[in-house]
GROMACS .gro file of C-alpha atoms in nm:
model
   91
    1MET     CA    1  12.099  10.799   9.954
    2ASN     CA    2  11.942  10.955  10.257
    3ARG     CA    3  11.545  10.987  10.256
    4ASN     CA    4  11.385  11.302  10.341
    5THR     CA    5  11.077  11.325  10.567
    6TYR     CA    6  10.827  11.299  10.287
    7GLN     CA    7  11.005  10.975  10.131
    8ILE     CA    8  11.006  10.822  10.473
    9THR     CA    9  10.631  10.904  10.540
   10GLU     CA   10  10.560  10.755  10.195
   11ASP     CA   11  10.742  10.440  10.267
   12ILE     CA   12  10.557  10.384  10.613
   13LEU     CA   13  10.225  10.481  10.445
   14ASP     CA   14  10.282  10.234  10.157
   15THR     CA   15  10.394   9.970  10.416
   16ILE     CA   16  10.074   9.994  10.617
   17LEU     CA   17   9.859  10.024  10.294
   18LEU     CA   18  10.014   9.693  10.156
   19SER     CA   19   9.972   9.508  10.477
   20GLY     CA   20   9.567   9.521  10.415
   21GLU     CA   21   9.285   9.589  10.621
   22HIS     CA   22   9.437   9.362  10.929
   23GLY     CA   23   9.725   9.633  10.961
   24ILE     CA   24  10.068   9.565  11.072
   25THR     CA   25  10.258   9.575  11.420
   26ILE     CA   26  10.548   9.814  11.497
   27THR     CA   27  10.839   9.566  11.427
   28PRO     CA   28  10.758   9.453  11.087
   29LEU     CA   29  10.649   9.805  10.996
   30LEU     CA   30  10.981   9.967  11.107
   31ARG     CA   31  11.163   9.663  10.948
   32GLN     CA   32  10.994   9.702  10.609
   33SER     CA   33  11.023  10.081  10.625
   34ASN     CA   34  11.400  10.037  10.708
   35LEU     CA   35  11.382  10.267  11.018
   36PRO     CA   36  11.516  10.231  11.372
   37PHE     CA   37  11.276  10.211  11.638
   38THR     CA   38  11.306  10.560  11.795
   39ARG     CA   39  11.290  10.758  11.463
   40GLY     CA   40  11.004  10.534  11.334
   41SER     CA   41  10.803  10.574  11.651
   42GLY     CA   42  10.823  10.963  11.604
   43PHE     CA   43  10.713  10.924  11.266
   44ILE     CA   44  10.415  10.700  11.349
   45SER     CA   45  10.302  10.934  11.624
   46LYS     CA   46  10.294  11.234  11.379
   47LEU     CA   47  10.094  11.016  11.126
   48THR     CA   48   9.874  10.905  11.396
   49GLN     CA   49   9.826  11.276  11.530
   50SER     CA   50   9.760  11.397  11.163
   51ASN     CA   51   9.474  11.127  11.132
   52LEU     CA   52   9.674  10.940  10.844
   53VAL     CA   53   9.699  10.622  11.051
   54ASN     CA   54   9.496  10.474  11.316
   55THR     CA   55   9.606  10.246  11.595
   56ILE     CA   56   9.383   9.957  11.702
   57LEU     CA   57   9.442   9.671  11.937
   58VAL     CA   58   9.456   9.317  11.773
   59LYS     CA   59   9.541   9.028  12.032
   60ASP     CA   60   9.676   9.290  12.280
   61LYS     CA   61   9.927   9.406  12.013
   62LYS     CA   62   9.940   9.777  11.884
   63THR     CA   63   9.841   9.747  11.528
   64PHE     CA   64   9.862  10.036  11.252
   65ILE     CA   65   9.602  10.083  10.972
   66ILE     CA   66   9.579  10.359  10.715
   67THR     CA   67   9.298  10.596  10.724
   68GLU     CA   68   9.111  10.733  10.422
   69ARG     CA   69   9.270  11.053  10.481
   70GLY     CA   70   9.611  10.880  10.485
   71LYS     CA   71   9.526  10.704  10.133
   72VAL     CA   72   9.434  11.037   9.989
   73TYR     CA   73   9.766  11.201  10.106
   74LEU     CA   74   9.948  10.904   9.970
   75GLU     CA   75   9.785  10.922   9.631
   76LYS     CA   76   9.827  11.313   9.626
   77TYR     CA   77  10.194  11.287   9.732
   78LYS     CA   78  10.285  11.039   9.463
   79GLN     CA   79  10.103  11.256   9.186
   80PHE     CA   80  10.292  11.552   9.301
   81ASN     CA   81  10.630  11.351   9.316
   82ASN     CA   82  10.565  11.247   8.965
   83ILE     CA   83  10.523  11.594   8.850
   84ALA     CA   84  10.805  11.717   9.027
   85GLU     CA   85  11.039  11.433   8.860
   86SER     CA   86  10.893  11.505   8.523
   87PHE     CA   87  11.044  11.866   8.546
   88GLY     CA   88  11.379  11.717   8.679
   89LEU     CA   89  11.307  11.819   9.040
   90GLU     CA   90  11.359  11.578   9.344
   91LEU     CA   91  11.143  11.643   9.646
   0.00000   0.00000   0.00000
């Protein structure tokens, strides 16, 4: 099954959230989100520009952490997705 943009965004944000306060670097993030580098990089850029994800440097490596805004987005998206599914709709 192909994922849509919202499902991929959810996977990326979930992965970053589960990585904890220390964040996650690009390779494990893309591996766990099951995305190729170029496609994943585009998504991460959009999430960073939207202030859902922050980039920090940890030991000279770009590391991604979810923002409060990102947590709220993820929570609201999951609520909306559950409502849609309860009506037999797929987002």
